[in-house]
mmCIF file of C-alpha atoms in Angstrom:
data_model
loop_
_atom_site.group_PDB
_atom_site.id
_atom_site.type_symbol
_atom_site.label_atom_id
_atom_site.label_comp_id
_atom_site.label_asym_id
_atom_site.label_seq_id
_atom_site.Cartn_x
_atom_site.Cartn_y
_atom_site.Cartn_z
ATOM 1 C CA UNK A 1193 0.000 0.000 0.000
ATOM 2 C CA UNK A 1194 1.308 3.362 -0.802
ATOM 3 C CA UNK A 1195 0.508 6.475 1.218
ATOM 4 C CA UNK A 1196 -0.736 9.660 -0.030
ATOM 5 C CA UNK A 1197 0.949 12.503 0.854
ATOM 6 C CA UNK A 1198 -0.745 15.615 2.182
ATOM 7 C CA UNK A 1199 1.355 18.303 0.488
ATOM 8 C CA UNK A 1200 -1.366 21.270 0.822
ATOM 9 C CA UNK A 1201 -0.858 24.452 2.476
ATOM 10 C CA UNK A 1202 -2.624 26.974 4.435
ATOM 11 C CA UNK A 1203 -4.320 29.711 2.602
ATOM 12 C CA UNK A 1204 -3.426 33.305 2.946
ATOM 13 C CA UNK A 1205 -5.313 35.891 2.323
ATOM 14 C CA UNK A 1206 -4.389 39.805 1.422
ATOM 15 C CA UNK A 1207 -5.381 42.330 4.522
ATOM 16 C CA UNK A 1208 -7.191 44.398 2.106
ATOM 17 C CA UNK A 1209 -9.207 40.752 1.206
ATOM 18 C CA UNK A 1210 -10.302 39.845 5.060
ATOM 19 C CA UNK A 1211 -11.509 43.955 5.284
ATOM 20 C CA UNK A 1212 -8.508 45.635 6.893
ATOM 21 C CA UNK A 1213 -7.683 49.082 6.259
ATOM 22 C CA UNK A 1214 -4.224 50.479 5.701
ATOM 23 C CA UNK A 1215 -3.923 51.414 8.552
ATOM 24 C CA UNK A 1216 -4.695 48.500 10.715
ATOM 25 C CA UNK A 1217 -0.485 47.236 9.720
ATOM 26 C CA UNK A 1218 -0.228 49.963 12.603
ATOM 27 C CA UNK A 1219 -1.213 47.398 15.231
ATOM 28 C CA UNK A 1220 0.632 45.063 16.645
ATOM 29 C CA UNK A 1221 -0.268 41.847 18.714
ATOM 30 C CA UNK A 1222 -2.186 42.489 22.012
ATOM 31 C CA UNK A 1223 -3.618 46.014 20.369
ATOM 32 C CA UNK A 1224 -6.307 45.608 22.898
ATOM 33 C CA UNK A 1225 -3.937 46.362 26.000
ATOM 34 C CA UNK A 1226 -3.024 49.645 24.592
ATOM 35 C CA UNK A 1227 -4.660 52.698 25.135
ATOM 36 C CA UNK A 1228 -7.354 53.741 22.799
ATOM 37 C CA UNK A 1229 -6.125 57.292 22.799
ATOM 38 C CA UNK A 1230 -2.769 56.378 22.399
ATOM 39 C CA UNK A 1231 -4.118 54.392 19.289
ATOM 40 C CA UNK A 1232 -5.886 57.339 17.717
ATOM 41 C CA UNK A 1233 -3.443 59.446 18.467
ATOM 42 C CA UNK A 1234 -0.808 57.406 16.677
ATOM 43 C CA UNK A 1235 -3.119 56.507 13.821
ATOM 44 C CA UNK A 1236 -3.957 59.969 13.246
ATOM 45 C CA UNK A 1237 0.008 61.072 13.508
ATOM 46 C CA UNK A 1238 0.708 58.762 10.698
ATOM 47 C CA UNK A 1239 -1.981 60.115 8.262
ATOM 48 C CA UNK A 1240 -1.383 64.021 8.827
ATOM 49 C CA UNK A 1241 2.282 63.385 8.461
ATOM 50 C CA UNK A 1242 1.901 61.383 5.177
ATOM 51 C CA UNK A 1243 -0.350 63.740 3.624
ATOM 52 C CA UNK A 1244 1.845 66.614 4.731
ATOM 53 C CA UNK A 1245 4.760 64.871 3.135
ATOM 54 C CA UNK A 1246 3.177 64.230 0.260
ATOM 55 C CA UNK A 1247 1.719 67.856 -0.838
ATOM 56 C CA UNK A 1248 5.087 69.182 0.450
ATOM 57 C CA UNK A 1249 7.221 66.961 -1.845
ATOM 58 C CA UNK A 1250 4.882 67.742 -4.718
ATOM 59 C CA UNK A 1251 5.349 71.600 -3.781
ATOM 60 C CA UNK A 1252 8.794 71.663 -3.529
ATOM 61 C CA UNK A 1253 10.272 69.398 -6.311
ATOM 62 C CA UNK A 1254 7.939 71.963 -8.673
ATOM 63 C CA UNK A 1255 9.331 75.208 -6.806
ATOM 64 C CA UNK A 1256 13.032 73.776 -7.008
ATOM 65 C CA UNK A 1257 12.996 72.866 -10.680
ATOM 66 C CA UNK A 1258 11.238 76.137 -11.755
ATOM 67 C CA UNK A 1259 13.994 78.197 -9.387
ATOM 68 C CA UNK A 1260 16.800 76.030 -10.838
ATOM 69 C CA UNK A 1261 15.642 76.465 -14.364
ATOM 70 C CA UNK A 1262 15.769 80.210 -13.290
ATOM 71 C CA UNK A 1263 18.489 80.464 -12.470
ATOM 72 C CA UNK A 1264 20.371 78.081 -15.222
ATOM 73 C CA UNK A 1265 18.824 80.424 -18.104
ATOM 74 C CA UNK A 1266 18.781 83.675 -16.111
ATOM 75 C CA UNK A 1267 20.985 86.602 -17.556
ATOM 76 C CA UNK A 1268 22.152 90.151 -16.012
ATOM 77 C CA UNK A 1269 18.253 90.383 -15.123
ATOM 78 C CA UNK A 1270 18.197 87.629 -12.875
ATOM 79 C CA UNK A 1271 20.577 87.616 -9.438
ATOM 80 C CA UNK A 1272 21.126 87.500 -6.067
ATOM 81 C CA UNK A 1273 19.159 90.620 -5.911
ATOM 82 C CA UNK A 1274 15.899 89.122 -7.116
ATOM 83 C CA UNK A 1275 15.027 87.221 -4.231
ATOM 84 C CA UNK A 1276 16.520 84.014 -5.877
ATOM 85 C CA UNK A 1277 18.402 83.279 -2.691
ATOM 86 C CA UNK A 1278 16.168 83.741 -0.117
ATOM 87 C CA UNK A 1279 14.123 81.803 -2.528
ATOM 88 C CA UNK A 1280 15.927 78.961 -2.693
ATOM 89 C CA UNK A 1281 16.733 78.968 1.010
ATOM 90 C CA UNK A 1282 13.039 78.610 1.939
ATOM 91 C CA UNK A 1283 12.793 75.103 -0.692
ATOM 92 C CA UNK A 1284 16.212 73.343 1.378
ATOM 93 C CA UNK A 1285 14.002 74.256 4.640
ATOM 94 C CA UNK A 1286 10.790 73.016 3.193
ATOM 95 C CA UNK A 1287 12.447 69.153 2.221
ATOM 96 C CA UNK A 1288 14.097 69.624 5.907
ATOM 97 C CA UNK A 1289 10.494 69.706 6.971
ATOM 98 C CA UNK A 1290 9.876 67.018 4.393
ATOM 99 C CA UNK A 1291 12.634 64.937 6.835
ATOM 100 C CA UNK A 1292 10.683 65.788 9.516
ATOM 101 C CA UNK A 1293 7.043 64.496 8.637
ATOM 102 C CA UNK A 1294 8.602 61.406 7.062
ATOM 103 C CA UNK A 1295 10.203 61.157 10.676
ATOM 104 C CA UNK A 1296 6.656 61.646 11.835
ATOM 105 C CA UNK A 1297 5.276 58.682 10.576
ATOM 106 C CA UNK A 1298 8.198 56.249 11.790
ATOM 107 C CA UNK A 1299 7.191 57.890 15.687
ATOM 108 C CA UNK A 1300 3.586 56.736 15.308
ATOM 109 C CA UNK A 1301 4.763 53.301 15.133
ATOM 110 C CA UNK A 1302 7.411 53.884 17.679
ATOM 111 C CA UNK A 1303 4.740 55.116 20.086
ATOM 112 C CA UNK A 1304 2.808 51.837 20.035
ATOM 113 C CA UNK A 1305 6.211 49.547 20.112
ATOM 114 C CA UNK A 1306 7.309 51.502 23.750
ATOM 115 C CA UNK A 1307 3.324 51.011 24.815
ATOM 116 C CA UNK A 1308 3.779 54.958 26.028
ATOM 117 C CA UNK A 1309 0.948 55.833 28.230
ATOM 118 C CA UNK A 1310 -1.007 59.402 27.561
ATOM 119 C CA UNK A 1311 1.492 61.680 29.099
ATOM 120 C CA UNK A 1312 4.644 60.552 27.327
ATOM 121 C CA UNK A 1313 2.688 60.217 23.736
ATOM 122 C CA UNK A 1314 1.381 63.819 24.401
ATOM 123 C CA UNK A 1315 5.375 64.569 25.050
ATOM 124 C CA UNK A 1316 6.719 62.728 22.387
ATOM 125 C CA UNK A 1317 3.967 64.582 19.801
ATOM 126 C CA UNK A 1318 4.611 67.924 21.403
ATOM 127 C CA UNK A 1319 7.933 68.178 20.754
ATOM 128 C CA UNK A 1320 7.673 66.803 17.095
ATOM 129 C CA UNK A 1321 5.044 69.743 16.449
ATOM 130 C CA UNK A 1322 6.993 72.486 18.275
ATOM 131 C CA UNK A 1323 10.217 71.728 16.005
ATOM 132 C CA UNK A 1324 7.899 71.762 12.789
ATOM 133 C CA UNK A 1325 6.471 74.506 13.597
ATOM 134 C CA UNK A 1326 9.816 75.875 13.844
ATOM 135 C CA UNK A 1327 11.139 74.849 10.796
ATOM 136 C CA UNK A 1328 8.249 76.010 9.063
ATOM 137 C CA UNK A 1329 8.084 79.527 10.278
ATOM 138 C CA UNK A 1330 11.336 79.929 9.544
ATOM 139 C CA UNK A 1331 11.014 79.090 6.178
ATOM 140 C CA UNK A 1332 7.418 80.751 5.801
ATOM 141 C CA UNK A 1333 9.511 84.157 6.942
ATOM 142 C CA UNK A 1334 12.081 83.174 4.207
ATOM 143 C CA UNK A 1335 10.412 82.845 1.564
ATOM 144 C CA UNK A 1336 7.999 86.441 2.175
ATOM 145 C CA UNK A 1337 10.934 88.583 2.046
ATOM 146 C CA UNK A 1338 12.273 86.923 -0.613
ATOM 147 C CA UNK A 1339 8.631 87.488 -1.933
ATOM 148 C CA UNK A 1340 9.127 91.294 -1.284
ATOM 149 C CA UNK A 1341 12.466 91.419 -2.582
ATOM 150 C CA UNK A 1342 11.363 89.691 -5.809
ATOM 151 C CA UNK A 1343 7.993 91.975 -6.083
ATOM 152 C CA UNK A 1344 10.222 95.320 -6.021
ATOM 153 C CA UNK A 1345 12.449 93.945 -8.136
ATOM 154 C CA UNK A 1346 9.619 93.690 -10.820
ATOM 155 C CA UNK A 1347 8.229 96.617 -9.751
ATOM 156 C CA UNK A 1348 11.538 98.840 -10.820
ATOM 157 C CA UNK A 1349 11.667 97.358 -13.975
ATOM 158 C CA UNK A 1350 7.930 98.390 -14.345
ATOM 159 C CA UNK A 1351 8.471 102.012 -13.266
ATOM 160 C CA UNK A 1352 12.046 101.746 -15.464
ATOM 161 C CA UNK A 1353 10.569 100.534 -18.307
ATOM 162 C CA UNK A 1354 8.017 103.585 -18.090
ATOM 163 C CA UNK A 1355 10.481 106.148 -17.442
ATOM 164 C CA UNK A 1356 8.914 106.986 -13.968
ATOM 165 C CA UNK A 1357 12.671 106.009 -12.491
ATOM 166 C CA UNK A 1358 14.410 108.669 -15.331
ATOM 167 C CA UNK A 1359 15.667 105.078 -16.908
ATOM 168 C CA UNK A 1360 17.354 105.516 -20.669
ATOM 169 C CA UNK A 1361 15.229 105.357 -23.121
ATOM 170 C CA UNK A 1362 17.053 103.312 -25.520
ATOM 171 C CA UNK A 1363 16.701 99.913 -27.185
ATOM 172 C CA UNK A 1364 19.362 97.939 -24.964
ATOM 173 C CA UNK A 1365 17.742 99.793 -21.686
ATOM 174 C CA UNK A 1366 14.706 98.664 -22.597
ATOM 175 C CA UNK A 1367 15.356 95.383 -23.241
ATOM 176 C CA UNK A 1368 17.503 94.062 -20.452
ATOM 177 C CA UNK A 1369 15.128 96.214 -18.160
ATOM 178 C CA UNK A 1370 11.749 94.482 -19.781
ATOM 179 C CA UNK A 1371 9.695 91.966 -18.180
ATOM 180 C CA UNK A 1372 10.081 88.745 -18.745
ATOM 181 C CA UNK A 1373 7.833 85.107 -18.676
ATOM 182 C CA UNK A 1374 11.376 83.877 -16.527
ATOM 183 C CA UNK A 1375 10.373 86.611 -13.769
ATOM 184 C CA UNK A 1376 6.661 85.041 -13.403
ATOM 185 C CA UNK A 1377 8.034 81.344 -13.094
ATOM 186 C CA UNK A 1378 10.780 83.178 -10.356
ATOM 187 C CA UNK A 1379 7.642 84.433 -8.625
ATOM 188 C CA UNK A 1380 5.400 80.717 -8.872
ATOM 189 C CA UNK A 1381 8.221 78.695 -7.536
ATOM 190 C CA UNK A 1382 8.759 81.133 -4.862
ATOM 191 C CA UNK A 1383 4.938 80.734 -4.106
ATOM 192 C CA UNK A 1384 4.272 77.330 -4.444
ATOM 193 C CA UNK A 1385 7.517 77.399 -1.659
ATOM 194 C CA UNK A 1386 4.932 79.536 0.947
ATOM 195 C CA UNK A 1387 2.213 77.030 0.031
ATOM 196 C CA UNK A 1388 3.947 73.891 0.643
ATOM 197 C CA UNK A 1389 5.038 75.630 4.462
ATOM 198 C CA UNK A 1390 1.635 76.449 4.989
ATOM 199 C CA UNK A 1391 0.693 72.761 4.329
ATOM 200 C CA UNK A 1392 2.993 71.516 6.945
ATOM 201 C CA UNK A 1393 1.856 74.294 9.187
ATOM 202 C CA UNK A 1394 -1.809 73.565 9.170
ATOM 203 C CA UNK A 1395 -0.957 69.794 9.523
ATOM 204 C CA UNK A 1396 1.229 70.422 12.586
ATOM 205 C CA UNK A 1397 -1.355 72.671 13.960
ATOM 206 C CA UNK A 1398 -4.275 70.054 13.262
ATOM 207 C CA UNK A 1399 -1.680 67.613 15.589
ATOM 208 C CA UNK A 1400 -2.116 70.108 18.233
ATOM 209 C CA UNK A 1401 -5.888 67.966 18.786
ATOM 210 C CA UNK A 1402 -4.214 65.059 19.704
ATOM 211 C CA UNK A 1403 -1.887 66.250 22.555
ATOM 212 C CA UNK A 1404 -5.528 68.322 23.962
ATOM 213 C CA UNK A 1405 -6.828 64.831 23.862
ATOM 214 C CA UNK A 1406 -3.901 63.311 25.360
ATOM 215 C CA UNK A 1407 -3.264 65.620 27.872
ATOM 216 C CA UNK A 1408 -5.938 68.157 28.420
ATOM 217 C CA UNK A 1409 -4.887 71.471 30.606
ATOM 218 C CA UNK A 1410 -5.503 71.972 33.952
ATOM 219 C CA UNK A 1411 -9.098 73.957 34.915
ATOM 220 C CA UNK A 1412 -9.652 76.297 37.674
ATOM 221 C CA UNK A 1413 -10.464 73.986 40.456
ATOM 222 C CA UNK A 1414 -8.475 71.124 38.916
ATOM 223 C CA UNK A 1415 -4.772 72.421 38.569
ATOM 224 C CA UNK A 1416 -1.977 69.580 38.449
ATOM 225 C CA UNK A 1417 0.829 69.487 40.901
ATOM 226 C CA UNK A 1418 3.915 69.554 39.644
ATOM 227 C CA UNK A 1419 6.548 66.767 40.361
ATOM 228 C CA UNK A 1420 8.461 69.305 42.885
ATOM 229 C CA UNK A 1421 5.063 70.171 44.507
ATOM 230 C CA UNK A 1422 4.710 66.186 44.980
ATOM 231 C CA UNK A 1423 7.760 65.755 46.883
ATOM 232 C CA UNK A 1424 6.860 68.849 49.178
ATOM 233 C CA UNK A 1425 3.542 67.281 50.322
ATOM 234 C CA UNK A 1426 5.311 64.341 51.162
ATOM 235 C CA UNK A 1427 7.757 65.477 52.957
ATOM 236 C CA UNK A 1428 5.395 67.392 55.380
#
């Protein structure tokens, strides 16, 4: 007699098949130990900070090539003094805040791998918001004066080019002093720049919900002791 052998495997099935969301890779065994705050919290950290990373890396790969184009083809009518380099300052902070989102998503998973309680997730988010924010601002502020600078540079070719300023009225004055389509795309790159920092800002700022929710302030009747205020009680 010969025996058969049984050579057949177990079945597996995609997530997405058995009705999991894409988000649900964000648990990990014994889910149901873990805070359910802590759980929002950290699902809700990794979707801001994708989307923010997203529209910022769409923002600022557009405003970098249209800035470097710029400034590959630009002649005695583009430099320095056109806002170009505060320009281009406020794209290298906006893909440092790109760093920092993408960092954002990797501490949503971190915060359910250490099983932090309320308090040290509402830490641990608060200081990744405060440092966006930072970078952000800083960028934000960047890239408006290099907004102003760029405006009144267009502007004195406008008042040149009409003789307001006393400018020559020749053919070469004219032309080198003449708007061109390369100052508009100076001006878009420079503003998709301020769009793609006020993306991140409003995401950070949206973030802000989930530390309230965390760890809500004090009320009057209900203020919190601090740890030195602790050890005084005791003492007595």
């Amino acid at each position: 007699t010969t025996k058969k052998l049984n050579l057949s495997f177990p079945k597996r099935t995609s997530p997405i098949l058995q009705g999991k969301g894409l988000d649900d890779d964000i648990e990990e065994p014994h889910s149901g130990t873990r805070d359910p705050l802590v759980l929002e919290a950290s699902r809700t950290l990794q979707r801001v900070s994708w989307l923010s990373w997203w529209s910022q890396v769409i923002l600022s790969t557009v405003s970098s090539v249209t800035l470097v184009f710029a400034r590959s083809v630009s002649t005695s009518t583009l430099r320095r003094a056109d806002g170009l380099l505060l320009a281009g300052t406020g794209v290298v902070i906006s893909f440092l805040s790109i760093l920092w989102a993408w960092g954002g998503a990797r501490l949503a998973r971190r915060m359910l791998r250490r099983n932090m309680n309320r308090v040290e997730a509402a830490n641990v988010i608060r200081r990744a918001v405060s440092l966006g924010l930072s970078l952000n601002l800083i960028g934000m502020f960047l890239s408006l004066i290099g907004a102003e600078q760029i405006v009144g540079g267009l502007a004195i070719k406008v008042l040149t080019m009409q003789g307001v300023l006393g400018g020559n009225q020749g053919g070469p004055a004219v032309t080198t002093q003449a708007l061109q389509p390369l100052d508009i795309l100076v001006v878009q790159g420079n503003t998709n720049t301020l769009l793609s920092h006020f993306c991140s800002l409003v995401a950070y700022l949206y973030l802000t919900n989930c530390v309230r929710k965390l760890d809500p302030p004090s009320v009057v009747g209900d203020e919190r002791r601090k740890p030195s205020q602790f050890s005084k009680v005791s003492n007595q």
